[in-house]
Coordinates of C-alpha atoms in Angstrom, one line a residue:
M1 CA 0.0 0.0 0.0
S2 CA 1.2 3.6 -0.4
D3 CA 0.4 7.3 -0.6
R4 CA -2.6 7.7 -2.9
N5 CA -3.0 10.8 -5.1
R6 CA -6.8 10.1 -5.3
A7 CA -9.8 10.1 -3.1
K8 CA -9.9 7.0 -0.9
E9 CA -11.5 5.9 2.3
P10 CA -9.0 4.9 5.0
T11 CA -7.7 1.4 4.6
T12 CA -9.2 -1.1 7.0
D13 CA -7.2 -3.8 8.7
E14 CA -9.0 -6.4 6.6
E15 CA -8.1 -4.6 3.4
L16 CA -4.5 -4.3 4.4
H17 CA -4.2 -8.0 5.3
A18 CA -5.9 -8.9 2.1
A19 CA -3.5 -6.9 -0.1
T20 CA -0.4 -7.9 1.8
I21 CA 1.6 -11.0 1.0
G22 CA 2.5 -12.2 4.4
A23 CA 1.6 -10.3 7.6
P24 CA 1.7 -6.5 7.5
T25 CA 4.3 -5.0 9.7
E26 CA 2.9 -3.2 12.7
V27 CA 4.4 0.1 13.9
N28 CA 2.3 0.9 16.9
G29 CA 4.1 4.2 17.4
Q30 CA 5.2 7.3 15.6
I31 CA 6.6 7.5 12.1
L32 CA 10.3 8.2 11.6
L33 CA 11.0 11.2 9.3
V34 CA 14.5 12.4 8.6
A35 CA 15.9 15.5 6.9
Y36 CA 16.5 15.4 3.2
D37 CA 19.6 13.5 2.3
P38 CA 21.5 14.4 -0.9
E39 CA 22.6 10.7 -1.1
W40 CA 19.0 9.6 -1.9
P41 CA 19.2 10.4 -5.7
V42 CA 22.5 8.4 -5.7
L43 CA 20.8 5.4 -4.0
F44 CA 18.0 5.6 -6.5
A45 CA 20.4 5.6 -9.5
R46 CA 22.1 2.5 -8.1
E47 CA 18.7 0.7 -7.6
A48 CA 17.5 1.8 -11.1
A49 CA 20.6 0.2 -12.6
K50 CA 19.9 -3.0 -10.7
I51 CA 16.3 -3.1 -11.9
R52 CA 17.3 -2.4 -15.5
A53 CA 19.8 -5.2 -15.4
A54 CA 17.1 -7.6 -14.0
L55 CA 14.3 -6.6 -16.4
G56 CA 16.0 -5.3 -19.5
E57 CA 13.5 -4.0 -22.1
R58 CA 10.6 -5.2 -19.9
A59 CA 11.2 -2.1 -17.7
L60 CA 9.5 0.6 -19.8
M61 CA 10.0 3.3 -17.2
I62 CA 12.0 3.6 -14.0
E63 CA 11.5 6.9 -12.1
H64 CA 12.4 8.2 -8.6
A65 CA 9.2 9.2 -6.8
G66 CA 7.9 10.0 -3.3
S67 CA 9.4 12.4 -0.8
T68 CA 13.0 11.2 -1.2
S69 CA 12.8 12.5 -4.8
V70 CA 12.1 16.1 -3.7
P71 CA 15.2 18.1 -2.6
G72 CA 14.7 19.8 0.7
L73 CA 11.7 17.7 1.8
M74 CA 11.9 15.5 4.9
A75 CA 10.9 11.9 4.3
K76 CA 10.9 8.4 5.6
P77 CA 14.3 7.0 4.6
I78 CA 12.8 4.7 2.0
I79 CA 13.4 5.1 -1.7
D80 CA 10.2 5.1 -3.7
I81 CA 10.6 3.9 -7.3
I82 CA 8.0 3.7 -10.1
V83 CA 8.5 0.9 -12.6
A84 CA 6.2 0.6 -15.7
V85 CA 5.8 -2.7 -17.4
A86 CA 3.6 -3.8 -20.3
D87 CA 1.1 -5.5 -17.9
S88 CA 1.5 -5.3 -14.2
S89 CA -1.1 -8.0 -13.6
D90 CA 1.2 -10.5 -15.4
E91 CA 3.5 -11.1 -12.5
S92 CA 5.2 -14.0 -14.2
A93 CA 6.7 -11.5 -16.7
Y94 CA 8.7 -9.5 -14.1
V95 CA 8.4 -10.6 -10.5
P96 CA 10.7 -13.7 -10.7
A97 CA 13.4 -11.5 -12.3
L98 CA 13.1 -8.9 -9.6
E99 CA 13.0 -11.4 -6.8
S100 CA 16.3 -12.9 -8.2
A101 CA 17.7 -9.4 -7.9
G102 CA 16.8 -9.2 -4.2
Y103 CA 13.3 -7.6 -4.2
Q104 CA 10.3 -9.2 -2.5
L105 CA 6.7 -8.9 -3.6
R106 CA 4.7 -7.6 -0.7
I107 CA 1.5 -5.9 -1.9
R108 CA -0.9 -6.9 -4.6
E109 CA -3.8 -4.5 -5.4
P110 CA -5.7 -5.4 -8.5
E111 CA -8.4 -2.8 -7.9
W112 CA -5.9 0.0 -7.8
E113 CA -4.7 -0.1 -11.5
Q114 CA -3.1 -3.5 -10.9
H115 CA -0.6 -2.0 -8.5
R116 CA 2.2 -4.3 -7.2
L117 CA 4.7 -3.3 -4.5
L118 CA 8.0 -5.0 -4.1
K119 CA 10.3 -4.3 -1.1
G120 CA 14.1 -4.0 -1.2
A121 CA 16.6 -3.7 1.6
H122 CA 20.0 -1.9 2.0
P123 CA 18.8 0.7 1.1
E124 CA 15.1 0.2 1.9
V125 CA 13.1 0.5 -1.3
N126 CA 9.4 0.6 -2.1
M127 CA 9.0 -0.4 -5.8
H128 CA 5.6 0.5 -7.3
V129 CA 4.9 -1.4 -10.4
F130 CA 2.1 -0.3 -12.8
S131 CA 1.2 -1.0 -16.4
S132 CA 2.6 1.5 -18.8
G133 CA 0.2 4.4 -19.3
S134 CA -1.3 4.1 -15.9
R135 CA -3.0 7.3 -14.6
E136 CA -1.3 6.8 -11.3
I137 CA 2.1 7.0 -12.8
T138 CA 1.2 10.4 -14.3
R139 CA -0.2 11.6 -11.0
M140 CA 2.7 10.4 -8.9
L141 CA 5.2 12.1 -11.1
M142 CA 3.1 15.3 -11.3
M143 CA 3.1 15.4 -7.5
R144 CA 6.9 15.0 -7.4
D145 CA 7.5 17.7 -10.1
W146 CA 5.1 20.1 -8.4
L147 CA 6.7 19.8 -5.0
R148 CA 10.1 20.2 -6.5
A149 CA 9.0 23.5 -8.1
N150 CA 6.5 24.9 -5.5
E151 CA 8.0 26.0 -2.2
A152 CA 4.7 26.9 -0.6
D153 CA 3.1 23.5 -1.2
R154 CA 6.4 21.7 -0.3
E155 CA 6.3 23.5 3.1
L156 CA 2.6 22.7 3.5
Y157 CA 3.3 19.0 2.8
A158 CA 6.2 19.0 5.2
A159 CA 4.2 20.6 8.0
T160 CA 1.4 18.1 7.5
K161 CA 3.8 15.2 7.5
R162 CA 5.5 16.4 10.7
D163 CA 2.2 16.8 12.5
L164 CA 0.9 13.4 11.4
A165 CA 4.2 11.6 12.0
S166 CA 4.2 12.7 15.6
R167 CA 1.0 10.7 16.2
T168 CA 0.7 7.0 17.0
W169 CA -0.2 4.7 14.2
K170 CA -0.7 0.9 14.0
Y171 CA 0.5 0.7 10.4
V172 CA 2.4 3.0 8.2
Q173 CA -0.5 2.7 5.8
N174 CA -2.7 4.5 8.3
Y175 CA -0.3 7.4 8.3
A176 CA -0.3 7.4 4.5
D177 CA -4.1 7.4 4.4
A178 CA -4.2 10.4 6.7
K179 CA -2.2 12.4 4.1
T180 CA -4.8 11.9 1.4
T181 CA -6.6 15.2 1.9
V182 CA -3.5 17.4 1.7
I183 CA -2.2 15.4 -1.3
A184 CA -5.5 15.8 -3.1
E185 CA -5.4 19.6 -2.3
I186 CA -1.9 19.9 -3.6
M187 CA -2.7 17.8 -6.7
A188 CA -5.7 20.0 -7.5
R189 CA -3.4 23.1 -7.6
A190 CA -0.8 21.2 -9.6
E191 CA -3.4 20.1 -12.2
A192 CA -4.8 23.7 -12.5
A193 CA -1.4 25.1 -13.0
R194 CA -0.5 22.4 -15.5
A195 CA -3.7 23.0 -17.6
T196 CA -3.1 26.7 -17.6
A197 CA 0.5 26.3 -18.6
A198 CA -0.4 23.9 -21.4
A199 CA -2.7 26.5 -22.8
E200 CA 0.3 28.7 -23.4
T201 CA 0.8 26.5 -26.5
S202 CA 0.0 28.7 -29.4
K203 CA -3.3 28.3 -31.1
A204 CA -1.4 28.7 -34.3
D205 CA 0.1 25.2 -33.7
Y206 CA -3.3 23.7 -34.6
S207 CA -4.6 23.0 -38.0
V208 CA -8.4 22.6 -37.5
A209 CA -10.7 25.4 -36.1
Y210 CA -14.3 24.5 -35.2
L211 CA -17.4 26.7 -34.8
T212 CA -21.0 25.6 -34.6
D213 CA -24.6 26.8 -34.0
V214 CA -24.1 30.5 -34.8
E215 CA -27.8 30.6 -35.7
G216 CA -27.8 34.0 -37.3
I217 CA -26.0 35.7 -34.4
W218 CA -23.3 37.8 -36.0
E219 CA -21.4 38.4 -32.7
K220 CA -20.7 34.7 -32.5
L221 CA -18.8 34.7 -35.8
T222 CA -16.9 37.9 -35.1
S223 CA -15.8 36.8 -31.6
F224 CA -14.7 33.4 -33.0
C225 CA -12.5 35.2 -35.6
Q226 CA -11.0 37.6 -33.2
D227 CA -7.3 36.8 -32.5
N228 CA -7.9 33.5 -34.4
P229 CA -4.7 32.4 -36.2
L230 CA -6.5 30.0 -38.5
V231 CA -9.7 31.8 -39.5
S232 CA -10.1 35.6 -40.1
L233 CA -13.0 37.8 -41.0
E234 CA -11.7 40.5 -43.3
P235 CA -13.4 43.8 -44.5
G236 CA -16.2 43.1 -46.8
D237 CA -17.3 40.0 -44.9
R238 CA -14.6 37.9 -46.4
L239 CA -13.9 34.8 -44.3
T240 CA -10.4 33.4 -45.0
V241 CA -8.8 30.2 -43.8
R242 CA -5.0 30.2 -43.3
P243 CA -3.1 28.0 -45.8
G244 CA -2.8 24.5 -44.6
A245 CA -5.7 24.9 -42.1
T246 CA -9.2 23.6 -42.1
F247 CA -12.3 25.4 -40.8
V248 CA -15.2 23.1 -39.8
Y249 CA -18.6 24.8 -39.4
G250 CA -20.8 22.4 -37.4
G251 CA -24.3 23.4 -38.6
D252 CA -27.3 25.6 -37.8
A253 CA -26.7 28.9 -39.5
I254 CA -30.1 30.6 -39.0
D255 CA -33.1 31.1 -36.8
R256 CA -32.0 32.9 -33.6
G257 CA -30.4 36.1 -34.9
A258 CA -30.8 38.9 -37.4
A259 CA -27.8 37.9 -39.6
G260 CA -28.9 34.5 -40.9
R261 CA -28.6 35.4 -44.6
R262 CA -25.4 37.3 -44.0
L263 CA -23.8 34.3 -42.2
M264 CA -24.9 31.8 -44.9
R265 CA -23.4 34.1 -47.6
V266 CA -20.1 34.5 -45.8
L267 CA -19.8 30.7 -45.2
L268 CA -20.8 29.8 -48.7
E269 CA -18.5 32.3 -50.4
A270 CA -15.6 31.0 -48.2
W271 CA -16.4 27.5 -49.3
R272 CA -16.4 28.5 -52.9
R273 CA -13.0 30.2 -52.6
Q274 CA -11.4 27.5 -50.4
P275 CA -13.4 24.3 -51.0
S276 CA -10.7 22.0 -49.7
Q277 CA -10.3 24.1 -46.5
V278 CA -13.9 24.9 -45.5
V279 CA -16.2 22.1 -44.3
M280 CA -19.8 22.8 -43.6
L281 CA -22.2 20.4 -41.8
A282 CA -25.9 20.7 -42.3
G283 CA -27.9 21.2 -39.1
N284 CA -31.5 20.6 -38.4
R285 CA -32.3 24.3 -38.5
D286 CA -30.9 24.4 -42.0
I287 CA -32.4 21.3 -43.4
N288 CA -35.9 21.7 -41.9
K289 CA -36.5 24.8 -44.1
L290 CA -36.9 22.5 -47.1
R291 CA -40.4 21.9 -45.7
L292 CA -41.5 25.5 -46.5
M293 CA -41.7 25.1 -50.2
R294 CA -44.7 22.8 -49.8
E295 CA -46.1 23.9 -46.5
L296 CA -46.4 27.5 -47.7
N297 CA -47.8 26.5 -51.0
G298 CA -50.9 24.6 -50.2
F299 CA -49.7 21.7 -48.0
P300 CA -49.5 23.1 -44.5
P301 CA -48.6 20.7 -41.6
S302 CA -51.4 18.4 -40.8
R303 CA -51.4 19.3 -37.1
A304 CA -51.8 23.0 -37.8
P305 CA -55.2 24.3 -36.5
A306 CA -57.8 24.8 -39.1
E307 CA -57.8 28.6 -38.6
V308 CA -54.0 28.6 -39.1
R309 CA -54.2 26.5 -42.2
A310 CA -56.7 28.9 -43.7
A311 CA -54.9 32.0 -42.6
P312 CA -52.6 34.2 -44.7
R313 CA -49.0 32.9 -45.3
P314 CA -47.3 35.0 -42.7
V315 CA -49.6 33.6 -40.0
L316 CA -48.9 30.1 -41.1
L317 CA -45.1 30.7 -41.3
R318 CA -45.1 32.2 -37.7
W319 CA -47.0 29.1 -36.5
I320 CA -44.6 26.7 -38.3
F321 CA -41.6 28.4 -36.8
E322 CA -42.9 28.5 -33.3
N323 CA -44.6 25.1 -33.1
T324 CA -42.5 22.8 -35.4
M325 CA -39.0 24.3 -35.7
G326 CA -38.3 25.7 -32.3
A327 CA -37.7 29.1 -33.9
R328 CA -40.3 31.5 -32.3
E329 CA -38.4 34.6 -33.3
A330 CA -37.1 33.6 -36.7
F331 CA -39.8 35.6 -38.6
A332 CA -39.0 38.8 -36.6
F333 CA -35.3 38.3 -37.1
R334 CA -35.7 37.9 -40.9
Q335 CA -37.8 41.0 -41.0
E336 CA -35.1 42.9 -39.1
E337 CA -32.4 41.6 -41.5
L338 CA -34.4 42.7 -44.5
T339 CA -35.0 46.1 -43.1
A340 CA -31.3 46.5 -42.2
N341 CA -30.4 45.7 -45.9
G342 CA -32.9 48.2 -47.3
L343 CA -35.1 45.4 -48.7
P344 CA -38.9 45.2 -48.6
A345 CA -39.8 43.9 -45.1
S346 CA -43.6 43.5 -45.0
D347 CA -44.9 40.2 -43.6
E348 CA -45.5 38.9 -47.1
A349 CA -41.9 40.0 -48.1
V350 CA -40.6 37.9 -45.2
V351 CA -42.4 34.8 -46.5
D352 CA -41.2 35.5 -50.0
S353 CA -37.6 35.8 -48.8
F354 CA -37.6 32.3 -47.3
L355 CA -39.1 30.8 -50.5
E356 CA -36.5 32.7 -52.6
D357 CA -33.7 31.3 -50.5
L358 CA -35.0 27.8 -51.5
G359 CA -35.6 28.5 -55.1
P360 CA -33.2 28.4 -58.1
G361 CA -30.0 30.2 -57.2
G362 CA -31.4 30.6 -53.7
L363 CA -28.9 31.2 -50.8
L364 CA -30.1 28.5 -48.5
R365 CA -30.4 26.0 -51.4
D366 CA -26.8 26.6 -52.5
Y367 CA -25.7 26.5 -48.8
L368 CA -27.3 23.1 -48.2
V369 CA -25.8 21.7 -51.4
A370 CA -22.3 22.7 -50.1
C371 CA -22.9 21.0 -46.8
R372 CA -22.5 17.4 -45.7
L373 CA -23.6 15.3 -42.8
V374 CA -20.4 13.8 -41.5
H375 CA -16.7 14.5 -41.8
R376 CA -13.6 12.9 -40.6
I377 CA -10.2 14.6 -40.1
G378 CA -7.5 12.2 -38.7
N379 CA -8.9 10.6 -35.5
T380 CA -11.7 13.1 -35.1
L381 CA -15.3 12.6 -36.4
F382 CA -17.5 15.7 -36.8
V383 CA -21.3 15.6 -37.0
H384 CA -23.9 18.1 -36.1
G385 CA -25.9 16.2 -33.4
G386 CA -24.4 13.0 -32.3
V387 CA -23.8 9.3 -32.9
H388 CA -25.5 6.3 -31.5
E389 CA -25.5 2.6 -32.2
H390 CA -28.5 3.1 -34.5
S391 CA -26.8 5.9 -36.5
V392 CA -23.3 4.6 -37.2
G393 CA -23.5 2.4 -40.2
H394 CA -27.1 3.5 -40.9
V395 CA -28.2 5.2 -44.2
P396 CA -31.9 5.5 -44.7
S397 CA -33.4 2.8 -47.0
R398 CA -30.0 1.1 -47.3
A399 CA -28.5 -2.0 -45.8
P400 CA -26.2 -1.5 -42.8
I401 CA -22.7 -0.4 -43.9
E402 CA -19.6 -1.7 -42.2
G403 CA -16.7 0.7 -41.6
V404 CA -16.9 4.3 -40.4
D405 CA -15.3 5.8 -43.6
A406 CA -17.5 3.8 -45.9
W407 CA -20.6 4.7 -43.9
A408 CA -19.7 8.4 -43.9
E409 CA -19.2 8.4 -47.6
A410 CA -22.5 6.7 -48.2
L411 CA -24.4 9.0 -45.9
N412 CA -23.0 12.1 -47.5
R413 CA -23.9 10.7 -50.9
W414 CA -27.4 9.9 -49.8
Y415 CA -27.8 13.5 -48.4
A416 CA -26.6 14.9 -51.8
E417 CA -29.2 12.7 -53.6
Q418 CA -31.9 14.0 -51.4
L419 CA -31.1 17.5 -52.2
E420 CA -31.0 16.7 -55.9
A421 CA -34.6 15.3 -55.5
F422 CA -35.6 18.6 -53.9
I423 CA -34.0 20.7 -56.5
E424 CA -35.6 18.6 -59.3
W425 CA -38.9 18.6 -57.4
R426 CA -39.3 14.8 -57.8
F427 CA -42.1 12.8 -56.2
D428 CA -42.4 9.1 -55.7
S429 CA -45.0 6.8 -57.2
E430 CA -47.4 7.6 -54.4
G431 CA -47.1 11.3 -55.0
L432 CA -44.9 12.0 -51.9
P433 CA -41.9 14.2 -52.1
A434 CA -38.8 12.2 -52.9
W435 CA -36.8 14.3 -50.4
E436 CA -39.1 13.5 -47.5
P437 CA -36.6 11.0 -46.0
V438 CA -34.1 13.8 -45.3
I439 CA -36.8 15.8 -43.6
A440 CA -37.5 12.9 -41.3
Y441 CA -33.8 12.3 -40.8
Q442 CA -33.2 15.7 -39.4
A443 CA -36.2 15.6 -37.0
P444 CA -36.8 13.9 -33.7
T445 CA -38.4 10.5 -33.8
P446 CA -42.2 11.0 -33.3
G447 CA -42.9 10.9 -29.6
D448 CA -39.3 11.4 -28.6
R449 CA -36.9 14.3 -28.1
I450 CA -34.1 12.9 -30.2
N451 CA -33.5 10.6 -33.2
T452 CA -30.9 8.0 -32.4
A453 CA -30.8 6.9 -36.0
S454 CA -29.7 10.4 -37.1
V455 CA -26.3 12.2 -36.8
V456 CA -28.3 15.5 -37.2
Y457 CA -30.8 15.1 -34.4
G458 CA -29.0 12.6 -32.1
R459 CA -27.9 14.1 -28.8
M460 CA -24.9 13.3 -26.7
A461 CA -26.7 14.3 -23.5
D462 CA -29.3 13.2 -21.0
E463 CA -32.9 14.5 -20.8
N464 CA -31.6 17.8 -19.3
N465 CA -28.9 18.2 -22.0
H466 CA -26.1 17.3 -19.6
P467 CA -23.2 15.8 -21.6
T468 CA -22.9 12.0 -21.8
L469 CA -20.4 9.8 -23.6
P470 CA -21.5 7.3 -26.2
S471 CA -22.0 3.8 -25.0
Q472 CA -18.9 1.8 -24.2
E473 CA -19.7 -0.6 -27.0
L474 CA -19.9 2.3 -29.6
V475 CA -16.7 3.9 -28.2
A476 CA -14.9 0.5 -28.7
R477 CA -16.3 0.3 -32.2
L478 CA -15.1 3.8 -33.1
T479 CA -11.7 3.4 -31.5
R480 CA -11.1 0.2 -33.4
E481 CA -11.4 2.2 -36.6
G482 CA -9.1 5.0 -35.3
I483 CA -11.8 7.4 -34.1
H484 CA -10.8 8.8 -30.7
R485 CA -12.7 12.1 -30.7
L486 CA -16.2 13.1 -31.5
V487 CA -17.0 16.8 -32.0
V488 CA -20.6 17.9 -32.1
G489 CA -22.9 20.9 -31.8
H490 CA -26.7 20.9 -31.6
T491 CA -27.0 20.4 -27.8
P492 CA -26.4 23.6 -25.7
S493 CA -23.6 22.9 -23.2
G494 CA -23.1 26.2 -21.3
D495 CA -21.0 29.1 -22.1
S496 CA -17.8 27.2 -23.2
P497 CA -17.2 23.9 -24.8
S498 CA -17.6 20.7 -22.8
V499 CA -14.9 18.1 -23.1
V500 CA -16.0 14.7 -21.8
R501 CA -13.3 12.0 -21.3
G502 CA -13.5 8.3 -21.6
E503 CA -10.7 5.7 -22.0
D504 CA -8.7 6.8 -25.1
F505 CA -11.8 8.7 -26.3
E506 CA -13.3 12.1 -25.8
L507 CA -16.5 13.9 -26.7
V508 CA -16.5 17.7 -27.4
L509 CA -19.8 19.6 -27.3
A510 CA -19.4 23.2 -28.5
D511 CA -22.9 24.7 -28.9
N512 CA -23.2 27.6 -26.5
S513 CA -26.8 28.5 -27.5
Y514 CA -28.9 29.8 -24.6
G515 CA -25.7 30.6 -22.7
R516 CA -25.0 33.6 -20.6
V517 CA -22.3 35.2 -22.7
E518 CA -22.3 37.0 -26.0
G519 CA -20.2 35.6 -28.7
A520 CA -18.6 32.1 -29.2
S521 CA -15.7 30.2 -27.8
Q522 CA -12.7 29.1 -29.8
L523 CA -12.0 25.4 -30.3
F524 CA -9.0 24.0 -32.1
V525 CA -8.3 20.4 -32.8
R526 CA -5.5 18.1 -33.8
D527 CA -5.0 14.4 -33.4
D528 CA -3.1 14.6 -30.1
S529 CA -5.0 17.4 -28.3
V530 CA -7.7 20.1 -28.2
Y531 CA -7.3 23.8 -27.3
V532 CA -10.3 25.6 -25.8
E533 CA -10.6 29.4 -25.1
G534 CA -13.8 31.1 -24.0
R535 CA -15.7 32.9 -21.3
A536 CA -18.2 31.8 -18.6
K537 CA -20.6 33.7 -16.5
L538 CA -20.8 32.1 -13.2
D539 CA -23.9 31.6 -11.1
D540 CA -22.8 34.5 -8.8
G541 CA -22.6 36.9 -11.8
R542 CA -18.8 36.9 -12.2
L543 CA -17.4 36.7 -15.8
D544 CA -14.3 34.5 -16.0
Q545 CA -12.0 33.2 -18.7
V546 CA -11.6 29.5 -19.6
R547 CA -8.4 28.5 -21.4
F548 CA -6.7 25.2 -21.6
Q549 CA -4.9 22.7 -23.9
L550 CA -5.8 19.0 -23.2
S551 CA -3.8 16.1 -24.6
L552 CA -5.8 13.1 -25.6
K553 CA -3.4 10.9 -23.8
D554 CA -3.6 12.9 -20.5
S555 CA -5.3 10.4 -18.3
A556 CA -4.5 12.4 -15.1
S557 CA -6.4 15.6 -15.9
F558 CA -9.5 16.5 -14.0
I559 CA -10.9 18.1 -17.2
G560 CA -13.7 16.1 -18.8
H561 CA -14.6 14.0 -15.7
Q562 CA -17.6 14.2 -13.6
L563 CA -17.9 14.6 -9.8
L564 CA -19.6 11.4 -8.6
D565 CA -21.3 13.1 -5.7
T566 CA -22.9 16.0 -7.6
G567 CA -22.8 15.0 -11.3
Q568 CA -21.0 18.3 -12.1
L569 CA -18.6 18.2 -15.1
V570 CA -15.1 19.6 -14.6
K571 CA -14.9 21.9 -17.6
G572 CA -11.5 23.5 -17.1
P573 CA -9.3 26.0 -15.2
L574 CA -10.6 29.5 -14.8
E575 CA -8.3 32.5 -15.1
S576 CA -9.3 33.5 -11.5
G577 CA -7.6 30.3 -10.2
G578 CA -10.6 28.0 -9.7
W579 CA -12.1 25.2 -11.7
L580 CA -15.2 25.6 -13.7
L581 CA -17.9 23.1 -12.8
F582 CA -20.9 22.7 -15.1
R583 CA -24.2 20.9 -14.8
A584 CA -27.3 21.1 -17.1
L585 CA -30.6 21.4 -15.3
P586 CA -34.2 21.1 -16.4
Q587 CA -35.9 23.7 -18.5
R588 CA -32.6 24.7 -20.3
R589 CA -31.2 26.0 -17.0
I590 CA -27.5 25.6 -16.3
E591 CA -25.2 25.6 -13.3
Q592 CA -21.8 27.2 -13.6
L593 CA -19.7 27.4 -10.5
S594 CA -16.1 28.1 -9.6
A595 CA -14.5 25.5 -7.3
A596 CA -11.2 26.3 -5.5
P597 CA -8.6 23.6 -5.9
A598 CA -9.0 22.7 -2.3
E599 CA -12.7 22.0 -2.8
L600 CA -11.9 19.2 -5.3
A601 CA -9.6 17.6 -2.8
G602 CA -10.8 14.1 -1.8
R603 CA -13.8 14.1 -4.2
S604 CA -14.2 11.1 -6.6
L605 CA -14.3 11.6 -10.3
G606 CA -15.7 9.4 -13.0
P607 CA -16.8 9.4 -16.6
A608 CA -20.0 11.1 -17.7
R609 CA -22.3 8.3 -18.8

């Protein structure tokens, strides 16, 4: 057993006996601490050479850890050593060799990342063996490095150790357990500092910039482009992508702001100038407008009240927006945009403008043609809404398709065919629109809030829109094909993007609709990491900055994990020094709190499922 850099209940005598090979050694007294000895690194080097000689290439890492590895810190005169092997549960692969070198296996803890502890004498050694890539290796080394560099926390840890060591303990493990709270507090500060320092990596080092769900709100586009090294908005509404970079727009260009047409025009013109560098995904707010060509020309929705069906077109269009598209203010916003551009803006002119956008040469028609439903860049998959078991491999009216890339190609091809049917105004043998399947694809399943067979209207969230990972089965399926990150919009997730972590997989939700801040966040992606920069308005009214870089392989970070006691997601470090905690609540309400590093001490984290 050993110091744990994680929340843990005190070890019971029964647990200690169960984990110990042989009887645990009783202390029944105080713990001996001695002043730092400059000879400790020398002793470690000697032991490391002995371990390397015993294991050869099976020793994937040998590191000095614990208090004897921190100059100036008092410690028990025991050299803590971390050894990483391919599989620490496979004792036959390394224990016999280490026992031949004079070490003795004393602790076996399968539940703690398959930890094994071997003891050595002359000098006394605690050898901690983990599988390569273990989260505990990262955390133990982070603790070491932080204490080496941070005098205040080094002194805090020393004072705590002095106080605890002066007490009477039955076992050394009881003393180690008593340090859990201060270790967790120090680790929270170390993690916050590390995340902030990582964010110093230049945004220009990334090659993919992502924005989604602008929904006609011009401020979102301009804030995204401000100080953006990959995407700029130049005079004359000219959106330009830096050579070698890719801009992915995640869908939903219209409905909730008075710049819907302007935004579509800017995105479409950028795609025409840089088609290999601009990727546009179709969102439900974009696709559902295809309905208007029929619904405003004699085929109103069947569930519209009789008086609405018989009313003038503006009355019907307002009803359609409010009752079937979740766009109560879309009519007023379009009227405002027409007025701002010096165009006719009567109620009838508003109706005409939407129909013109869908007609030959229409802005929305051309925009939808330029869009796709799914796009992959490296190990990252982009869709508007989400993926589920029923959507990956599914193309309407087609047999299931194996392989993510083959499925993505087939789904995009089907989408293009549906738009061709709309443009050509084709109908099937029963007189139904041949493009009706894409209308159904972008909508929730009747009687439900989502459509798990659709990448447009699937949601990576629970009933309150709180982020949740895909099922473990689907994650395994995606990772087998090299997909380790899913980036989506569609589901509002507070003021700044939510990163949700699983094992070798992460989900990023970047829609900040209905948030508390004006403008959009910046999200940059590459295979090995993401970079997030944005703002958050906390529940107490304070406005704070969120900024971090997160490596896909960083298994030790708090970011992207959920507090098991409250369900709050740890979003990232705040400029003020705390951690941003997020939770989605009923009725589109959100909770955004700042937690001091000490507040996270001792609290258990887990994946958001």
